[in-house]
């Protein structure tokens, strides 16, 4: 995960760019974390709202690009039980988790593939969903161009992503716990500002953007936000950026707030719904 160390200054690579290299522990931790996130009522509201924009039949095929362990793909399969749903994901480890967790959905399958090069015919797909993927790729335009290629004329592209540039734990000025939110974004996100570019990125490729909106999500569930604190503190400690006492104190502060109900994890999520011209 830590790719280069020069004196004490460190450059960190987003492990979601190459999940299999991050190892099985990472895969299990974030497969569980993404399932937890999808079970959050606000996240469910966001996903239900964009899925409601799809009009599908039993002949439709919907794909999720960057499906991870399938938390959102399973939700799509439940929504469109008559349609075929395929989750494409470059990590073999995530695909194995996704297949395991997706047993019992007869209309669902998972395949290993990069979103920039999908094993699909041009103009063959009714809807493409990208959920918290573009923020983790170096060249998001390649994925949008590929979605345009595989979609049928009139097909729908849904892009939902976090505006990580606004993510915070701050409950008061100079809140020390916010270091963990900033560090999580530095360690686990490639482009925290992708949401600001989302509309132009999609329309420049030829899509017509029918809807774009941003919603707030406040997370006070201790399980959901814990990796933002314990994983980042462990990494700051291992890099020698902070001592063990401070790392332990920040984790303890997270637990204290989670227990007394004052934990405030703020995130903004943007959704764009776009159509390929018919
Ligand atoms: C934060 S996870 C989101 C997973 C899933 N969409 C969800 O919300 O549960 C980001 C995913 O993007 C995938 N990813 C990274 N680069 C990609 C690329 N070039 N093409 C497709 N997926 C990619 C990662 O492997 C990872 O599974």
mmCIF file of C-alpha atoms and ligand atoms in Angstrom:
data_model
loop_
_atom_site.group_PDB
_atom_site.id
_atom_site.type_symbol
_atom_site.label_atom_id
_atom_site.label_comp_id
_atom_site.label_asym_id
_atom_site.label_seq_id
_atom_site.Cartn_x
_atom_site.Cartn_y
_atom_site.Cartn_z
ATOM 1 C CA UNK A 1 0.000 0.000 0.000
ATOM 2 C CA UNK A 2 2.828 2.388 0.875
ATOM 3 C CA UNK A 3 4.692 2.587 -2.397
ATOM 4 C CA UNK A 4 7.577 4.958 -1.811
ATOM 5 C CA UNK A 5 9.393 6.346 1.203
ATOM 6 C CA UNK A 6 11.746 9.313 0.879
ATOM 7 C CA UNK A 7 13.184 10.339 4.267
ATOM 8 C CA UNK A 8 9.985 10.599 6.334
ATOM 9 C CA UNK A 9 7.849 11.952 3.504
ATOM 10 C CA UNK A 10 5.620 9.226 2.084
ATOM 11 C CA UNK A 11 3.665 8.875 -1.134
ATOM 12 C CA UNK A 12 0.717 6.538 -0.750
ATOM 13 C CA UNK A 13 -0.968 4.563 -3.558
ATOM 14 C CA UNK A 14 -4.737 3.955 -3.535
ATOM 15 C CA UNK A 15 -4.984 0.152 -2.957
ATOM 16 C CA UNK A 16 -8.329 0.057 -4.835
ATOM 17 C CA UNK A 17 -6.305 0.521 -8.033
ATOM 18 C CA UNK A 18 -4.906 -3.007 -7.561
ATOM 19 C CA UNK A 19 -6.876 -4.795 -4.892
ATOM 20 C CA UNK A 20 -5.273 -8.230 -5.360
ATOM 21 C CA UNK A 21 -1.843 -6.770 -4.526
ATOM 22 C CA UNK A 22 -3.282 -5.383 -1.286
ATOM 23 C CA UNK A 23 -3.820 -8.979 -0.099
ATOM 24 C CA UNK A 24 -6.582 -11.229 1.283
ATOM 25 C CA UNK A 25 -6.912 -9.368 4.594
ATOM 26 C CA UNK A 26 -7.686 -6.128 2.723
ATOM 27 C CA UNK A 27 -10.169 -7.947 0.461
ATOM 28 C CA UNK A 28 -12.101 -9.427 3.403
ATOM 29 C CA UNK A 29 -12.041 -6.166 5.406
ATOM 30 C CA UNK A 30 -13.348 -4.032 2.544
ATOM 31 C CA UNK A 31 -15.798 -6.677 1.248
ATOM 32 C CA UNK A 32 -17.399 -6.542 4.714
ATOM 33 C CA UNK A 33 -17.107 -2.743 4.878
ATOM 34 C CA UNK A 34 -18.853 -2.286 1.499
ATOM 35 C CA UNK A 35 -21.635 -4.690 2.555
ATOM 36 C CA UNK A 36 -21.991 -2.642 5.753
ATOM 37 C CA UNK A 37 -22.124 0.598 3.751
ATOM 38 C CA UNK A 38 -24.801 -0.793 1.425
ATOM 39 C CA UNK A 39 -26.934 -1.808 4.452
ATOM 40 C CA UNK A 40 -26.942 1.817 5.673
ATOM 41 C CA UNK A 41 -30.446 3.330 5.160
ATOM 42 C CA UNK A 42 -29.089 6.496 3.503
ATOM 43 C CA UNK A 43 -26.962 4.509 1.058
ATOM 44 C CA UNK A 44 -29.960 2.284 0.326
ATOM 45 C CA UNK A 45 -32.047 5.423 -0.347
ATOM 46 C CA UNK A 46 -29.424 6.745 -2.786
ATOM 47 C CA UNK A 47 -29.169 3.419 -4.657
ATOM 48 C CA UNK A 48 -32.968 2.850 -4.690
ATOM 49 C CA UNK A 49 -33.456 6.336 -6.118
ATOM 50 C CA UNK A 50 -31.097 5.809 -9.046
ATOM 51 C CA UNK A 51 -32.344 2.260 -9.750
ATOM 52 C CA UNK A 52 -35.883 3.670 -9.978
ATOM 53 C CA UNK A 53 -34.716 5.615 -13.063
ATOM 54 C CA UNK A 54 -34.160 2.349 -14.977
ATOM 55 C CA UNK A 55 -36.938 0.859 -17.079
ATOM 56 C CA UNK A 56 -36.018 -2.779 -17.640
ATOM 57 C CA UNK A 57 -37.617 -5.921 -19.032
ATOM 58 C CA UNK A 58 -36.797 -9.639 -18.914
ATOM 59 C CA UNK A 59 -34.628 -9.118 -22.006
ATOM 60 C CA UNK A 60 -32.537 -6.373 -20.379
ATOM 61 C CA UNK A 61 -28.924 -6.692 -19.286
ATOM 62 C CA UNK A 62 -27.522 -4.421 -16.578
ATOM 63 C CA UNK A 63 -23.836 -4.375 -15.684
ATOM 64 C CA UNK A 64 -21.952 -2.950 -12.747
ATOM 65 C CA UNK A 65 -18.392 -1.886 -13.545
ATOM 66 C CA UNK A 66 -16.015 -2.110 -10.561
ATOM 67 C CA UNK A 67 -18.418 -4.370 -8.672
ATOM 68 C CA UNK A 68 -16.048 -5.131 -5.766
ATOM 69 C CA UNK A 69 -17.536 -7.938 -3.639
ATOM 70 C CA UNK A 70 -20.957 -7.301 -5.151
ATOM 71 C CA UNK A 71 -22.771 -5.270 -2.463
ATOM 72 C CA UNK A 72 -24.414 -3.012 -5.067
ATOM 73 C CA UNK A 73 -24.621 -5.701 -7.795
ATOM 74 C CA UNK A 74 -26.753 -7.859 -5.493
ATOM 75 C CA UNK A 75 -28.995 -4.850 -4.901
ATOM 76 C CA UNK A 76 -29.342 -4.339 -8.667
ATOM 77 C CA UNK A 77 -30.126 -8.054 -9.148
ATOM 78 C CA UNK A 78 -32.861 -7.855 -6.489
ATOM 79 C CA UNK A 79 -34.294 -4.703 -8.120
ATOM 80 C CA UNK A 80 -34.264 -6.121 -11.663
ATOM 81 C CA UNK A 81 -35.008 -9.755 -10.880
ATOM 82 C CA UNK A 82 -36.205 -10.352 -14.465
ATOM 83 C CA UNK A 83 -33.053 -8.904 -16.053
ATOM 84 C CA UNK A 84 -29.593 -10.346 -16.437
ATOM 85 C CA UNK A 85 -27.097 -8.608 -14.123
ATOM 86 C CA UNK A 86 -23.305 -8.912 -14.528
ATOM 87 C CA UNK A 87 -20.719 -7.480 -12.159
ATOM 88 C CA UNK A 88 -17.333 -6.775 -13.789
ATOM 89 C CA UNK A 89 -14.424 -6.376 -11.402
ATOM 90 C CA UNK A 90 -10.644 -6.413 -12.034
ATOM 91 C CA UNK A 91 -9.773 -8.062 -8.686
ATOM 92 C CA UNK A 92 -9.916 -11.889 -8.748
ATOM 93 C CA UNK A 93 -10.140 -11.823 -4.933
ATOM 94 C CA UNK A 94 -13.190 -9.544 -4.953
ATOM 95 C CA UNK A 95 -14.823 -11.626 -7.718
ATOM 96 C CA UNK A 96 -14.390 -14.797 -5.580
ATOM 97 C CA UNK A 97 -16.008 -12.965 -2.610
ATOM 98 C CA UNK A 98 -18.747 -11.601 -4.869
ATOM 99 C CA UNK A 99 -19.606 -15.060 -6.261
ATOM 100 C CA UNK A 100 -19.766 -16.464 -2.742
ATOM 101 C CA UNK A 101 -21.919 -13.617 -1.380
ATOM 102 C CA UNK A 102 -24.123 -13.594 -4.510
ATOM 103 C CA UNK A 103 -25.258 -17.234 -4.299
ATOM 104 C CA UNK A 104 -29.034 -17.364 -4.414
ATOM 105 C CA UNK A 105 -29.453 -14.672 -7.089
ATOM 106 C CA UNK A 106 -30.249 -16.671 -10.261
ATOM 107 C CA UNK A 107 -29.935 -13.618 -12.551
ATOM 108 C CA UNK A 108 -26.489 -12.574 -11.285
ATOM 109 C CA UNK A 109 -22.948 -13.363 -12.416
ATOM 110 C CA UNK A 110 -19.493 -11.891 -11.820
ATOM 111 C CA UNK A 111 -16.568 -11.751 -14.236
ATOM 112 C CA UNK A 112 -13.004 -10.491 -13.938
ATOM 113 C CA UNK A 113 -12.508 -7.483 -16.231
ATOM 114 C CA UNK A 114 -11.165 -3.942 -16.209
ATOM 115 C CA UNK A 115 -13.772 -1.253 -16.821
ATOM 116 C CA UNK A 116 -11.670 0.160 -19.664
ATOM 117 C CA UNK A 117 -11.898 -3.087 -21.648
ATOM 118 C CA UNK A 118 -15.104 -5.059 -21.172
ATOM 119 C CA UNK A 119 -15.616 -8.452 -22.902
ATOM 120 C CA UNK A 120 -18.911 -7.282 -24.417
ATOM 121 C CA UNK A 121 -20.174 -6.485 -27.893
ATOM 122 C CA UNK A 122 -20.749 -2.835 -28.790
ATOM 123 C CA UNK A 123 -24.326 -1.679 -28.292
ATOM 124 C CA UNK A 124 -25.350 -4.786 -26.324
ATOM 125 C CA UNK A 125 -26.165 -3.482 -22.801
ATOM 126 C CA UNK A 126 -29.221 -1.630 -21.429
ATOM 127 C CA UNK A 127 -27.681 -0.015 -18.349
ATOM 128 C CA UNK A 128 -24.219 0.487 -16.845
ATOM 129 C CA UNK A 129 -23.744 1.315 -13.144
ATOM 130 C CA UNK A 130 -20.492 2.636 -11.641
ATOM 131 C CA UNK A 131 -20.732 2.956 -7.867
ATOM 132 C CA UNK A 132 -17.738 4.508 -6.053
ATOM 133 C CA UNK A 133 -15.326 3.417 -8.787
ATOM 134 C CA UNK A 134 -14.243 6.501 -10.761
ATOM 135 C CA UNK A 135 -12.722 8.070 -7.645
ATOM 136 C CA UNK A 136 -10.293 5.110 -7.595
ATOM 137 C CA UNK A 137 -9.044 5.145 -11.206
ATOM 138 C CA UNK A 138 -6.236 7.124 -12.846
ATOM 139 C CA UNK A 139 -8.088 7.628 -16.129
ATOM 140 C CA UNK A 140 -11.859 7.710 -15.501
ATOM 141 C CA UNK A 141 -12.558 8.833 -19.076
ATOM 142 C CA UNK A 142 -11.484 5.394 -20.371
ATOM 143 C CA UNK A 143 -14.276 3.774 -18.327
ATOM 144 C CA UNK A 144 -16.899 6.265 -19.529
ATOM 145 C CA UNK A 145 -15.819 5.751 -23.182
ATOM 146 C CA UNK A 146 -16.090 1.966 -22.720
ATOM 147 C CA UNK A 147 -19.549 2.316 -21.118
ATOM 148 C CA UNK A 148 -20.633 4.403 -24.134
ATOM 149 C CA UNK A 149 -19.374 1.665 -26.491
ATOM 150 C CA UNK A 150 -21.187 -1.242 -24.804
ATOM 151 C CA UNK A 151 -24.494 0.584 -24.206
ATOM 152 C CA UNK A 152 -27.368 0.294 -26.664
ATOM 153 C CA UNK A 153 -28.566 3.583 -28.194
ATOM 154 C CA UNK A 154 -30.917 5.023 -25.552
ATOM 155 C CA UNK A 155 -29.134 3.004 -22.817
ATOM 156 C CA UNK A 156 -28.542 4.431 -19.349
ATOM 157 C CA UNK A 157 -25.319 5.203 -17.510
ATOM 158 C CA UNK A 158 -25.504 5.688 -13.731
ATOM 159 C CA UNK A 159 -22.444 7.040 -11.940
ATOM 160 C CA UNK A 160 -22.575 7.385 -8.164
ATOM 161 C CA UNK A 161 -19.482 8.505 -6.307
ATOM 162 C CA UNK A 162 -18.373 10.019 -3.040
ATOM 163 C CA UNK A 163 -17.094 13.582 -3.004
ATOM 164 C CA UNK A 164 -14.146 12.639 -0.817
ATOM 165 C CA UNK A 165 -12.862 16.218 -0.902
ATOM 166 C CA UNK A 166 -15.685 17.027 1.564
ATOM 167 C CA UNK A 167 -15.334 13.961 3.846
ATOM 168 C CA UNK A 168 -14.797 14.889 7.491
ATOM 169 C CA UNK A 169 -15.016 13.775 11.112
ATOM 170 C CA UNK A 170 -14.895 17.387 12.334
ATOM 171 C CA UNK A 171 -17.288 18.161 15.166
ATOM 172 C CA UNK A 172 -15.458 21.368 16.206
ATOM 173 C CA UNK A 173 -12.565 23.548 14.894
ATOM 174 C CA UNK A 174 -9.253 21.669 14.602
ATOM 175 C CA UNK A 175 -10.879 18.390 15.652
ATOM 176 C CA UNK A 176 -7.949 15.916 15.978
ATOM 177 C CA UNK A 177 -10.113 12.963 14.827
ATOM 178 C CA UNK A 178 -10.461 14.649 11.420
ATOM 179 C CA UNK A 179 -6.817 13.734 10.741
ATOM 180 C CA UNK A 180 -8.121 10.192 10.199
ATOM 181 C CA UNK A 181 -10.689 11.301 7.592
ATOM 182 C CA UNK A 182 -8.033 13.291 5.723
ATOM 183 C CA UNK A 183 -5.581 10.403 5.973
ATOM 184 C CA UNK A 184 -8.185 7.873 4.758
ATOM 185 C CA UNK A 185 -8.772 9.990 1.661
ATOM 186 C CA UNK A 186 -5.020 10.338 1.079
ATOM 187 C CA UNK A 187 -4.451 6.581 1.432
ATOM 188 C CA UNK A 188 -7.542 5.089 -0.226
ATOM 189 C CA UNK A 189 -8.678 7.550 -2.908
ATOM 190 C CA UNK A 190 -7.095 8.431 -6.269
ATOM 191 C CA UNK A 191 -9.107 11.557 -7.125
ATOM 192 C CA UNK A 192 -11.054 13.109 -4.213
ATOM 193 C CA UNK A 193 -12.427 15.786 -6.592
ATOM 194 C CA UNK A 194 -13.947 13.436 -9.216
ATOM 195 C CA UNK A 195 -17.487 14.591 -8.390
ATOM 196 C CA UNK A 196 -16.706 18.171 -9.436
ATOM 197 C CA UNK A 197 -15.705 16.867 -12.882
ATOM 198 C CA UNK A 198 -18.421 14.207 -13.201
ATOM 199 C CA UNK A 199 -20.922 16.006 -15.447
ATOM 200 C CA UNK A 200 -18.375 17.262 -17.990
ATOM 201 C CA UNK A 201 -16.557 13.912 -17.981
ATOM 202 C CA UNK A 202 -19.797 12.148 -18.951
ATOM 203 C CA UNK A 203 -21.142 14.682 -21.423
ATOM 204 C CA UNK A 204 -17.759 15.117 -23.205
ATOM 205 C CA UNK A 205 -17.962 11.440 -24.206
ATOM 206 C CA UNK A 206 -21.370 11.984 -25.864
ATOM 207 C CA UNK A 207 -23.884 11.169 -23.126
ATOM 208 C CA UNK A 208 -26.775 13.440 -22.303
ATOM 209 C CA UNK A 209 -26.902 14.013 -18.520
ATOM 210 C CA UNK A 210 -30.546 13.743 -17.429
ATOM 211 C CA UNK A 211 -30.029 14.112 -13.679
ATOM 212 C CA UNK A 212 -27.206 15.186 -11.375
ATOM 213 C CA UNK A 213 -27.493 15.683 -7.635
ATOM 214 C CA UNK A 214 -25.476 15.545 -4.422
ATOM 215 C CA UNK A 215 -26.730 14.153 -1.110
ATOM 216 C CA UNK A 216 -25.282 14.203 2.376
ATOM 217 C CA UNK A 217 -24.686 11.031 4.300
ATOM 218 C CA UNK A 218 -23.830 11.177 8.014
ATOM 219 C CA UNK A 219 -22.383 7.982 9.438
ATOM 220 C CA UNK A 220 -22.433 7.433 13.196
ATOM 221 C CA UNK A 221 -22.330 3.636 12.967
ATOM 222 C CA UNK A 222 -19.038 2.646 14.667
ATOM 223 C CA UNK A 223 -18.499 -0.437 12.473
ATOM 224 C CA UNK A 224 -18.797 1.589 9.242
ATOM 225 C CA UNK A 225 -16.290 4.268 10.151
ATOM 226 C CA UNK A 226 -13.795 2.166 12.149
ATOM 227 C CA UNK A 227 -11.543 1.325 9.134
ATOM 228 C CA UNK A 228 -11.268 5.085 8.511
ATOM 229 C CA UNK A 229 -9.641 5.303 11.943
ATOM 230 C CA UNK A 230 -7.935 2.060 12.938
ATOM 231 C CA UNK A 231 -6.475 1.204 9.515
ATOM 232 C CA UNK A 232 -5.198 4.761 8.921
ATOM 233 C CA UNK A 233 -3.768 5.049 12.458
ATOM 234 C CA UNK A 234 -1.981 1.711 12.027
ATOM 235 C CA UNK A 235 -0.476 2.890 8.728
ATOM 236 C CA UNK A 236 0.572 6.294 10.094
ATOM 237 C CA UNK A 237 2.210 4.427 13.002
ATOM 238 C CA UNK A 238 3.930 1.854 10.739
ATOM 239 C CA UNK A 239 5.308 4.647 8.547
ATOM 240 C CA UNK A 240 6.690 6.345 11.629
ATOM 241 C CA UNK A 241 4.524 9.443 11.104
ATOM 242 C CA UNK A 242 2.984 9.164 14.593
ATOM 243 C CA UNK A 243 3.783 7.218 17.757
ATOM 244 C CA UNK A 244 1.821 4.280 19.172
ATOM 245 C CA UNK A 245 0.317 6.431 21.939
ATOM 246 C CA UNK A 246 -1.287 8.859 19.464
ATOM 247 C CA UNK A 247 -2.482 6.030 17.184
ATOM 248 C CA UNK A 248 -4.145 4.285 20.160
ATOM 249 C CA UNK A 249 -5.576 7.583 21.444
ATOM 250 C CA UNK A 250 -7.282 8.366 18.105
ATOM 251 C CA UNK A 251 -8.841 4.883 17.963
ATOM 252 C CA UNK A 252 -9.977 5.290 21.588
ATOM 253 C CA UNK A 253 -11.488 8.677 20.724
ATOM 254 C CA UNK A 254 -13.424 7.068 17.847
ATOM 255 C CA UNK A 255 -14.796 4.416 20.248
ATOM 256 C CA UNK A 256 -15.650 7.078 22.870
ATOM 257 C CA UNK A 257 -17.674 9.111 20.343
ATOM 258 C CA UNK A 258 -19.332 6.003 18.893
ATOM 259 C CA UNK A 259 -20.393 5.014 22.404
ATOM 260 C CA UNK A 260 -21.764 8.395 23.496
ATOM 261 C CA UNK A 261 -23.438 9.074 20.135
ATOM 262 C CA UNK A 262 -21.262 12.028 19.091
ATOM 263 C CA UNK A 263 -19.422 10.314 16.190
ATOM 264 C CA UNK A 264 -19.981 12.400 13.037
ATOM 265 C CA UNK A 265 -18.656 10.954 9.780
ATOM 266 C CA UNK A 266 -19.805 13.292 7.004
ATOM 267 C CA UNK A 267 -19.744 12.257 3.351
ATOM 268 C CA UNK A 268 -21.318 13.705 0.227
ATOM 269 C CA UNK A 269 -22.470 11.354 -2.559
ATOM 270 C CA UNK A 270 -23.199 12.511 -6.104
ATOM 271 C CA UNK A 271 -25.312 10.655 -8.640
ATOM 272 C CA UNK A 272 -25.395 11.304 -12.376
ATOM 273 C CA UNK A 273 -27.921 9.598 -14.640
ATOM 274 C CA UNK A 274 -27.113 9.893 -18.323
ATOM 275 C CA UNK A 275 -28.431 8.475 -21.608
ATOM 276 C CA UNK A 276 -26.590 7.425 -24.736
ATOM 277 C CA UNK A 277 -28.381 9.240 -27.578
ATOM 278 C CA UNK A 278 -30.841 6.943 -29.380
HETATM 279 C C1 LIG B 1 -14.687 1.173 -3.359
HETATM 280 S S1 LIG B 1 -14.780 -0.224 -4.391
HETATM 281 C C2 LIG B 1 -16.512 -0.197 -4.839
HETATM 282 C C3 LIG B 1 -17.050 -1.580 -5.107
HETATM 283 C C4 LIG B 1 -18.550 -1.648 -5.415
HETATM 284 N N1 LIG B 1 -18.906 -0.827 -6.542
HETATM 285 C C5 LIG B 1 -19.369 -1.246 -4.202
HETATM 286 O O1 LIG B 1 -19.762 -0.082 -4.102
HETATM 287 O O2 LIG B 1 -19.586 -2.094 -3.323
HETATM 288 C C6 LIG B 1 -13.971 0.310 -5.880
HETATM 289 C C7 LIG B 1 -13.848 -0.822 -6.891
HETATM 290 O O3 LIG B 1 -13.349 -0.306 -8.127
HETATM 291 C C8 LIG B 1 -12.553 -1.323 -8.700
HETATM 292 N N2 LIG B 1 -11.695 -0.768 -9.761
HETATM 293 C C9 LIG B 1 -10.503 -0.125 -9.641
HETATM 294 N N3 LIG B 1 -10.005 0.161 -10.855
HETATM 295 C C10 LIG B 1 -10.907 -0.287 -11.772
HETATM 296 C C11 LIG B 1 -10.954 -0.309 -13.199
HETATM 297 N N4 LIG B 1 -9.968 0.204 -13.943
HETATM 298 N N5 LIG B 1 -12.012 -0.890 -13.774
HETATM 299 C C12 LIG B 1 -13.024 -1.405 -13.053
HETATM 300 N N6 LIG B 1 -13.027 -1.420 -11.697
HETATM 301 C C13 LIG B 1 -11.982 -0.878 -11.073
HETATM 302 C C14 LIG B 1 -11.789 -1.861 -7.524
HETATM 303 O O4 LIG B 1 -11.188 -3.104 -7.803
HETATM 304 C C15 LIG B 1 -12.894 -1.920 -6.471
HETATM 305 O O5 LIG B 1 -13.553 -3.142 -6.479
#
